[in-house]
Short mmCIF file of the N, C-alpha and C atoms (twelve columns), coordinates in Angstrom:
data_MODEL
# 
_entry.id   MODEL 
# 
loop_
_atom_site.group_PDB 
_atom_site.id 
_atom_site.type_symbol 
_atom_site.label_atom_id 
_atom_site.label_alt_id 
_atom_site.label_comp_id 
_atom_site.label_asym_id 
_atom_site.label_seq_id 
_atom_site.Cartn_x 
_atom_site.Cartn_y 
_atom_site.Cartn_z 
_atom_site.pdbx_PDB_model_num 
ATOM 1   N N  . UNK A 1  0.068   1.513   -19.253 1 
ATOM 2   C CA . UNK A 1  0.510   1.444   -17.873 1 
ATOM 3   C C  . UNK A 1  -0.350  2.382   -17.038 1 
ATOM 4   N N  . UNK A 2  -0.774  1.922   -15.878 1 
ATOM 5   C CA . UNK A 2  -1.612  2.710   -14.978 1 
ATOM 6   C C  . UNK A 2  -0.856  2.973   -13.683 1 
ATOM 7   N N  . UNK A 3  -1.139  4.114   -13.076 1 
ATOM 8   C CA . UNK A 3  -0.560  4.457   -11.783 1 
ATOM 9   C C  . UNK A 3  -1.678  4.774   -10.812 1 
ATOM 10  N N  . UNK A 4  -1.603  4.166   -9.654  1 
ATOM 11  C CA . UNK A 4  -2.565  4.419   -8.582  1 
ATOM 12  C C  . UNK A 4  -1.845  5.244   -7.525  1 
ATOM 13  N N  . UNK A 5  -2.441  6.377   -7.150  1 
ATOM 14  C CA . UNK A 5  -1.892  7.207   -6.074  1 
ATOM 15  C C  . UNK A 5  -3.008  7.459   -5.064  1 
ATOM 16  N N  . UNK A 6  -2.732  7.099   -3.824  1 
ATOM 17  C CA . UNK A 6  -3.703  7.284   -2.746  1 
ATOM 18  C C  . UNK A 6  -2.978  7.916   -1.564  1 
ATOM 19  N N  . UNK A 7  -3.565  8.942   -0.991  1 
ATOM 20  C CA . UNK A 7  -3.075  9.525   0.258   1 
ATOM 21  C C  . UNK A 7  -4.193  9.402   1.277   1 
ATOM 22  N N  . UNK A 8  -3.863  8.865   2.446   1 
ATOM 23  C CA . UNK A 8  -4.880  8.670   3.472   1 
ATOM 24  C C  . UNK A 8  -4.399  9.295   4.782   1 
ATOM 25  N N  . UNK A 9  -5.163  10.256  5.282   1 
ATOM 26  C CA . UNK A 9  -4.821  10.916  6.541   1 
ATOM 27  C C  . UNK A 9  -5.151  10.006  7.714   1 
ATOM 28  N N  . UNK A 10 -4.368  10.148  8.793   1 
ATOM 29  C CA . UNK A 10 -4.614  9.381   10.009  1 
ATOM 30  C C  . UNK A 10 -4.142  10.187  11.214  1 
ATOM 31  N N  . UNK A 11 -4.559  9.760   12.391  1 
ATOM 32  C CA . UNK A 11 -4.129  10.387  13.645  1 
ATOM 33  C C  . UNK A 11 -3.540  9.343   14.593  1 
ATOM 34  N N  . UNK A 12 -3.071  8.266   14.036  1 
ATOM 35  C CA . UNK A 12 -2.558  7.148   14.826  1 
ATOM 36  C C  . UNK A 12 -1.068  7.311   15.112  1 
ATOM 37  N N  . UNK A 13 -0.593  6.694   16.193  1 
ATOM 38  C CA . UNK A 13 0.848   6.701   16.447  1 
ATOM 39  C C  . UNK A 13 1.575   5.853   15.395  1 
ATOM 40  N N  . UNK A 14 2.845   6.156   15.203  1 
ATOM 41  C CA . UNK A 14 3.627   5.470   14.170  1 
ATOM 42  C C  . UNK A 14 3.600   3.954   14.343  1 
ATOM 43  N N  . UNK A 15 3.693   3.475   15.564  1 
ATOM 44  C CA . UNK A 15 3.697   2.027   15.815  1 
ATOM 45  C C  . UNK A 15 2.429   1.369   15.276  1 
ATOM 46  N N  . UNK A 16 1.275   2.000   15.488  1 
ATOM 47  C CA . UNK A 16 0.001   1.449   15.022  1 
ATOM 48  C C  . UNK A 16 -0.080  1.467   13.498  1 
ATOM 49  N N  . UNK A 17 0.437   2.521   12.898  1 
ATOM 50  C CA . UNK A 17 0.411   2.615   11.430  1 
ATOM 51  C C  . UNK A 17 1.330   1.563   10.826  1 
ATOM 52  N N  . UNK A 18 2.512   1.406   11.392  1 
ATOM 53  C CA . UNK A 18 3.436   0.370   10.897  1 
ATOM 54  C C  . UNK A 18 2.815   -1.023  11.016  1 
ATOM 55  N N  . UNK A 19 2.128   -1.276  12.122  1 
ATOM 56  C CA . UNK A 19 1.485   -2.581  12.310  1 
ATOM 57  C C  . UNK A 19 0.417   -2.804  11.243  1 
ATOM 58  N N  . UNK A 20 -0.367  -1.770  10.940  1 
ATOM 59  C CA . UNK A 20 -1.398  -1.889  9.905   1 
ATOM 60  C C  . UNK A 20 -0.769  -2.108  8.538   1 
ATOM 61  N N  . UNK A 21 0.300   -1.370  8.241   1 
ATOM 62  C CA . UNK A 21 0.968   -1.544  6.946   1 
ATOM 63  C C  . UNK A 21 1.621   -2.927  6.853   1 
ATOM 64  N N  . UNK A 22 2.166   -3.411  7.953   1 
ATOM 65  C CA . UNK A 22 2.718   -4.776  7.952   1 
ATOM 66  C C  . UNK A 22 1.629   -5.802  7.648   1 
ATOM 67  N N  . UNK A 23 0.450   -5.577  8.196   1 
ATOM 68  C CA . UNK A 23 -0.682  -6.475  7.927   1 
ATOM 69  C C  . UNK A 23 -1.065  -6.433  6.446   1 
ATOM 70  N N  . UNK A 24 -1.108  -5.230  5.880   1 
ATOM 71  C CA . UNK A 24 -1.417  -5.083  4.454   1 
ATOM 72  C C  . UNK A 24 -0.364  -5.786  3.603   1 
ATOM 73  N N  . UNK A 25 0.893   -5.574  3.922   1 
ATOM 74  C CA . UNK A 25 1.982   -6.190  3.158   1 
ATOM 75  C C  . UNK A 25 1.908   -7.711  3.241   1 
ATOM 76  N N  . UNK A 26 1.640   -8.226  4.428   1 
ATOM 77  C CA . UNK A 26 1.531   -9.681  4.587   1 
ATOM 78  C C  . UNK A 26 0.397   -10.239 3.724   1 
ATOM 79  N N  . UNK A 27 -0.717  -9.540  3.696   1 
ATOM 80  C CA . UNK A 27 -1.847  -9.962  2.858   1 
ATOM 81  C C  . UNK A 27 -1.448  -9.953  1.385   1 
ATOM 82  N N  . UNK A 28 -0.764  -8.893  0.961   1 
ATOM 83  C CA . UNK A 28 -0.338  -8.796  -0.441  1 
ATOM 84  C C  . UNK A 28 0.673   -9.879  -0.788  1 
ATOM 85  N N  . UNK A 29 1.557   -10.186 0.147   1 
ATOM 86  C CA . UNK A 29 2.525   -11.262 -0.088  1 
ATOM 87  C C  . UNK A 29 1.828   -12.601 -0.253  1 
ATOM 88  N N  . UNK A 30 0.843   -12.867 0.609   1 
ATOM 89  C CA . UNK A 30 0.117   -14.136 0.548   1 
ATOM 90  C C  . UNK A 30 -0.744  -14.257 -0.700  1 
ATOM 91  N N  . UNK A 31 -1.466  -13.193 -1.024  1 
ATOM 92  C CA . UNK A 31 -2.429  -13.259 -2.123  1 
ATOM 93  C C  . UNK A 31 -1.829  -12.972 -3.499  1 
ATOM 94  N N  . UNK A 32 -0.784  -12.124 -3.554  1 
ATOM 95  C CA . UNK A 32 -0.276  -11.681 -4.857  1 
ATOM 96  C C  . UNK A 32 1.218   -11.913 -5.043  1 
ATOM 97  N N  . UNK A 33 1.846   -12.605 -4.097  1 
ATOM 98  C CA . UNK A 33 3.259   -12.953 -4.194  1 
ATOM 99  C C  . UNK A 33 4.167   -11.732 -4.409  1 
ATOM 100 N N  . UNK A 34 3.869   -10.627 -3.738  1 
ATOM 101 C CA . UNK A 34 4.761   -9.481  -3.829  1 
ATOM 102 C C  . UNK A 34 5.975   -9.705  -2.943  1 
ATOM 103 N N  . UNK A 35 7.032   -9.001  -3.246  1 
ATOM 104 C CA . UNK A 35 8.235   -8.972  -2.433  1 
ATOM 105 C C  . UNK A 35 8.360   -7.541  -1.925  1 
ATOM 106 N N  . UNK A 36 8.592   -7.380  -0.621  1 
ATOM 107 C CA . UNK A 36 8.631   -6.026  -0.065  1 
ATOM 108 C C  . UNK A 36 9.793   -5.855  0.892   1 
ATOM 109 N N  . UNK A 37 10.213  -4.598  1.058   1 
ATOM 110 C CA . UNK A 37 11.289  -4.253  1.964   1 
ATOM 111 C C  . UNK A 37 11.030  -2.875  2.559   1 
ATOM 112 N N  . UNK A 38 11.155  -2.761  3.884   1 
ATOM 113 C CA . UNK A 38 11.085  -1.462  4.548   1 
ATOM 114 C C  . UNK A 38 12.417  -0.747  4.347   1 
ATOM 115 N N  . UNK A 39 12.344  0.544   4.024   1 
ATOM 116 C CA . UNK A 39 13.509  1.436   3.940   1 
ATOM 117 C C  . UNK A 39 13.152  2.673   4.751   1 
ATOM 118 N N  . UNK A 40 13.450  2.653   6.028   1 
ATOM 119 C CA . UNK A 40 13.093  3.782   6.886   1 
ATOM 120 C C  . UNK A 40 11.582  3.893   7.019   1 
ATOM 121 N N  . UNK A 41 11.032  4.980   6.503   1 
ATOM 122 C CA . UNK A 41 9.596   5.238   6.594   1 
ATOM 123 C C  . UNK A 41 8.844   4.783   5.344   1 
ATOM 124 N N  . UNK A 42 9.487   4.019   4.508   1 
ATOM 125 C CA . UNK A 42 8.884   3.627   3.233   1 
ATOM 126 C C  . UNK A 42 9.053   2.141   2.977   1 
ATOM 127 N N  . UNK A 43 8.006   1.556   2.421   1 
ATOM 128 C CA . UNK A 43 8.049   0.167   1.988   1 
ATOM 129 C C  . UNK A 43 8.071   0.162   0.463   1 
ATOM 130 N N  . UNK A 44 9.018   -0.524  -0.105  1 
ATOM 131 C CA . UNK A 44 9.048   -0.719  -1.556  1 
ATOM 132 C C  . UNK A 44 8.624   -2.152  -1.826  1 
ATOM 133 N N  . UNK A 45 7.766   -2.323  -2.833  1 
ATOM 134 C CA . UNK A 45 7.301   -3.672  -3.150  1 
ATOM 135 C C  . UNK A 45 7.226   -3.852  -4.664  1 
ATOM 136 N N  . UNK A 46 7.273   -5.116  -5.072  1 
ATOM 137 C CA . UNK A 46 7.177   -5.413  -6.508  1 
ATOM 138 C C  . UNK A 46 6.757   -6.863  -6.705  1 
ATOM 139 N N  . UNK A 47 6.293   -7.113  -7.875  1 
ATOM 140 C CA . UNK A 47 5.986   -8.449  -8.388  1 
ATOM 141 C C  . UNK A 47 5.914   -8.293  -9.894  1 
ATOM 142 N N  . UNK A 48 5.768   -9.349  -10.594 1 
ATOM 143 C CA . UNK A 48 5.675   -9.274  -12.041 1 
ATOM 144 C C  . UNK A 48 4.473   -8.402  -12.422 1 
ATOM 145 N N  . UNK A 49 4.738   -7.326  -13.133 1 
ATOM 146 C CA . UNK A 49 3.663   -6.460  -13.620 1 
ATOM 147 C C  . UNK A 49 3.245   -5.343  -12.695 1 
ATOM 148 N N  . UNK A 50 3.858   -5.254  -11.506 1 
ATOM 149 C CA . UNK A 50 3.469   -4.186  -10.575 1 
ATOM 150 C C  . UNK A 50 4.631   -3.844  -9.643  1 
ATOM 151 N N  . UNK A 51 4.706   -2.576  -9.284  1 
ATOM 152 C CA . UNK A 51 5.678   -2.129  -8.285  1 
ATOM 153 C C  . UNK A 51 5.114   -0.890  -7.610  1 
ATOM 154 N N  . UNK A 52 5.636   -0.611  -6.415  1 
ATOM 155 C CA . UNK A 52 5.113   0.567   -5.744  1 
ATOM 156 C C  . UNK A 52 5.771   0.829   -4.415  1 
ATOM 157 N N  . UNK A 53 5.224   1.852   -3.741  1 
ATOM 158 C CA . UNK A 53 5.713   2.249   -2.433  1 
ATOM 159 C C  . UNK A 53 4.550   2.594   -1.506  1 
ATOM 160 N N  . UNK A 54 4.771   2.359   -0.228  1 
ATOM 161 C CA . UNK A 54 3.901   2.839   0.846   1 
ATOM 162 C C  . UNK A 54 4.790   3.739   1.689   1 
ATOM 163 N N  . UNK A 55 4.433   5.002   1.814   1 
ATOM 164 C CA . UNK A 55 5.263   5.943   2.560   1 
ATOM 165 C C  . UNK A 55 4.514   6.416   3.796   1 
ATOM 166 N N  . UNK A 56 5.155   6.262   4.935   1 
ATOM 167 C CA . UNK A 56 4.579   6.644   6.216   1 
ATOM 168 C C  . UNK A 56 4.994   8.079   6.537   1 
ATOM 169 N N  . UNK A 57 4.021   8.980   6.578   1 
ATOM 170 C CA . UNK A 57 4.225   10.379  6.971   1 
ATOM 171 C C  . UNK A 57 3.682   10.522  8.397   1 
ATOM 172 N N  . UNK A 58 3.990   11.627  9.101   1 
ATOM 173 C CA . UNK A 58 3.494   11.787  10.465  1 
ATOM 174 C C  . UNK A 58 1.962   11.676  10.600  1 
ATOM 175 N N  . UNK A 59 1.207   12.197  9.656   1 
ATOM 176 C CA . UNK A 59 -0.258  12.143  9.755   1 
ATOM 177 C C  . UNK A 59 -0.905  11.677  8.456   1 
ATOM 178 N N  . UNK A 60 -0.152  10.927  7.664   1 
ATOM 179 C CA . UNK A 60 -0.660  10.505  6.361   1 
ATOM 180 C C  . UNK A 60 0.133   9.304   5.858   1 
ATOM 181 N N  . UNK A 61 -0.540  8.446   5.117   1 
ATOM 182 C CA . UNK A 61 0.112   7.347   4.416   1 
ATOM 183 C C  . UNK A 61 -0.095  7.587   2.922   1 
ATOM 184 N N  . UNK A 62 0.988   7.528   2.163   1 
ATOM 185 C CA . UNK A 62 0.925   7.695   0.712   1 
ATOM 186 C C  . UNK A 62 1.212   6.357   0.051   1 
ATOM 187 N N  . UNK A 63 0.361   6.004   -0.895  1 
ATOM 188 C CA . UNK A 63 0.506   4.755   -1.636  1 
ATOM 189 C C  . UNK A 63 0.655   5.097   -3.109  1 
ATOM 190 N N  . UNK A 64 1.641   4.526   -3.754  1 
ATOM 191 C CA . UNK A 64 1.801   4.680   -5.206  1 
ATOM 192 C C  . UNK A 64 2.111   3.312   -5.792  1 
ATOM 193 N N  . UNK A 65 1.310   2.918   -6.775  1 
ATOM 194 C CA . UNK A 65 1.480   1.620   -7.420  1 
ATOM 195 C C  . UNK A 65 1.476   1.821   -8.928  1 
ATOM 196 N N  . UNK A 66 2.452   1.239   -9.590  1 
ATOM 197 C CA . UNK A 66 2.512   1.258   -11.055 1 
ATOM 198 C C  . UNK A 66 2.150   -0.133  -11.548 1 
ATOM 199 N N  . UNK A 67 1.169   -0.178  -12.428 1 
ATOM 200 C CA . UNK A 67 0.673   -1.443  -12.962 1 
ATOM 201 C C  . UNK A 67 1.018   -1.578  -14.437 1 
ATOM 202 N N  . UNK A 68 1.359   -2.770  -14.845 1 
ATOM 203 C CA . UNK A 68 1.602   -3.032  -16.267 1 
ATOM 204 C C  . UNK A 68 0.283   -2.961  -17.027 1 
ATOM 205 N N  . UNK A 69 0.365   -2.998  -18.329 1 
ATOM 206 C CA . UNK A 69 -0.842  -2.976  -19.172 1 
ATOM 207 C C  . UNK A 69 -1.775  -4.132  -18.801 1 
ATOM 208 N N  . UNK A 70 -1.213  -5.293  -18.571 1 
ATOM 209 C CA . UNK A 70 -2.032  -6.466  -18.249 1 
ATOM 210 C C  . UNK A 70 -2.784  -6.252  -16.932 1 
ATOM 211 N N  . UNK A 71 -2.098  -5.745  -15.911 1 
ATOM 212 C CA . UNK A 71 -2.731  -5.555  -14.614 1 
ATOM 213 C C  . UNK A 71 -3.559  -4.276  -14.521 1 
ATOM 214 N N  . UNK A 72 -3.397  -3.372  -15.477 1 
ATOM 215 C CA . UNK A 72 -4.129  -2.106  -15.414 1 
ATOM 216 C C  . UNK A 72 -5.644  -2.310  -15.487 1 
ATOM 217 N N  . UNK A 73 -6.086  -3.433  -16.013 1 
ATOM 218 C CA . UNK A 73 -7.529  -3.693  -16.053 1 
ATOM 219 C C  . UNK A 73 -8.100  -3.925  -14.648 1 
ATOM 220 N N  . UNK A 74 -7.214  -4.155  -13.669 1 
ATOM 221 C CA . UNK A 74 -7.644  -4.343  -12.278 1 
ATOM 222 C C  . UNK A 74 -7.451  -3.085  -11.427 1 
ATOM 223 N N  . UNK A 75 -7.159  -1.967  -12.074 1 
ATOM 224 C CA . UNK A 75 -6.864  -0.730  -11.347 1 
ATOM 225 C C  . UNK A 75 -7.976  -0.353  -10.360 1 
ATOM 226 N N  . UNK A 76 -9.207  -0.355  -10.799 1 
ATOM 227 C CA . UNK A 76 -10.316 0.044   -9.923  1 
ATOM 228 C C  . UNK A 76 -10.459 -0.903  -8.733  1 
ATOM 229 N N  . UNK A 77 -10.320 -2.182  -8.974  1 
ATOM 230 C CA . UNK A 77 -10.432 -3.172  -7.895  1 
ATOM 231 C C  . UNK A 77 -9.312  -2.980  -6.875  1 
ATOM 232 N N  . UNK A 78 -8.097  -2.770  -7.353  1 
ATOM 233 C CA . UNK A 78 -6.951  -2.578  -6.462  1 
ATOM 234 C C  . UNK A 78 -7.110  -1.284  -5.674  1 
ATOM 235 N N  . UNK A 79 -7.494  -0.197  -6.355  1 
ATOM 236 C CA . UNK A 79 -7.700  1.094   -5.692  1 
ATOM 237 C C  . UNK A 79 -8.774  0.966   -4.606  1 
ATOM 238 N N  . UNK A 80 -9.869  0.305   -4.920  1 
ATOM 239 C CA . UNK A 80 -10.963 0.130   -3.955  1 
ATOM 240 C C  . UNK A 80 -10.512 -0.687  -2.746  1 
ATOM 241 N N  . UNK A 81 -9.760  -1.734  -2.977  1 
ATOM 242 C CA . UNK A 81 -9.292  -2.595  -1.880  1 
ATOM 243 C C  . UNK A 81 -8.350  -1.833  -0.952  1 
ATOM 244 N N  . UNK A 82 -7.439  -1.050  -1.516  1 
ATOM 245 C CA . UNK A 82 -6.497  -0.297  -0.683  1 
ATOM 246 C C  . UNK A 82 -7.220  0.812   0.073   1 
ATOM 247 N N  . UNK A 83 -8.133  1.492   -0.585  1 
ATOM 248 C CA . UNK A 83 -8.909  2.545   0.076   1 
ATOM 249 C C  . UNK A 83 -9.718  1.963   1.228   1 
ATOM 250 N N  . UNK A 84 -10.365 0.840   1.010   1 
ATOM 251 C CA . UNK A 84 -11.152 0.196   2.065   1 
ATOM 252 C C  . UNK A 84 -10.260 -0.212  3.235   1 
ATOM 253 N N  . UNK A 85 -9.087  -0.750  2.938   1 
ATOM 254 C CA . UNK A 85 -8.146  -1.137  3.988   1 
ATOM 255 C C  . UNK A 85 -7.756  0.078   4.821   1 
ATOM 256 N N  . UNK A 86 -7.394  1.175   4.156   1 
ATOM 257 C CA . UNK A 86 -6.995  2.388   4.867   1 
ATOM 258 C C  . UNK A 86 -8.131  2.938   5.726   1 
ATOM 259 N N  . UNK A 87 -9.330  2.928   5.184   1 
ATOM 260 C CA . UNK A 87 -10.475 3.447   5.942   1 
ATOM 261 C C  . UNK A 87 -10.770 2.587   7.171   1 
ATOM 262 N N  . UNK A 88 -10.547 1.285   7.053   1 
ATOM 263 C CA . UNK A 88 -10.812 0.392   8.181   1 
ATOM 264 C C  . UNK A 88 -9.679  0.411   9.205   1 
ATOM 265 N N  . UNK A 89 -8.442  0.292   8.751   1 
ATOM 266 C CA . UNK A 89 -7.320  0.115   9.659   1 
ATOM 267 C C  . UNK A 89 -6.642  1.413   10.088  1 
ATOM 268 N N  . UNK A 90 -6.826  2.475   9.317   1 
ATOM 269 C CA . UNK A 90 -6.187  3.751   9.620   1 
ATOM 270 C C  . UNK A 90 -7.224  4.836   9.846   1 
ATOM 271 N N  . UNK A 91 -8.317  4.467   10.484  1 
ATOM 272 C CA . UNK A 91 -9.391  5.429   10.711  1 
ATOM 273 C C  . UNK A 91 -8.886  6.603   11.544  1 
ATOM 274 N N  . UNK A 92 -9.253  7.790   11.084  1 
ATOM 275 C CA . UNK A 92 -8.822  9.013   11.802  1 
ATOM 276 C C  . UNK A 92 -9.742  9.334   12.942  1 
# 
């Protein structure tokens, strides 16, 4: 089992960060059939073989994803995709 943890600093207002995270979640739902739910400042998501959270902090977004053994072979690809998304959409 692999765990991906990413923290990305930002200087954006909460509304803009939520919009970016909604865009990310929509992409993940379309491409990977995840199911997600907002709980206050946190999104919990899951699908077969993976689960995680996106947590909205005042100046940072924290991402934690747990991957099954089968999906752990894609850890680097998933980490790179999320990092690229954060750098593009949550630029400081």
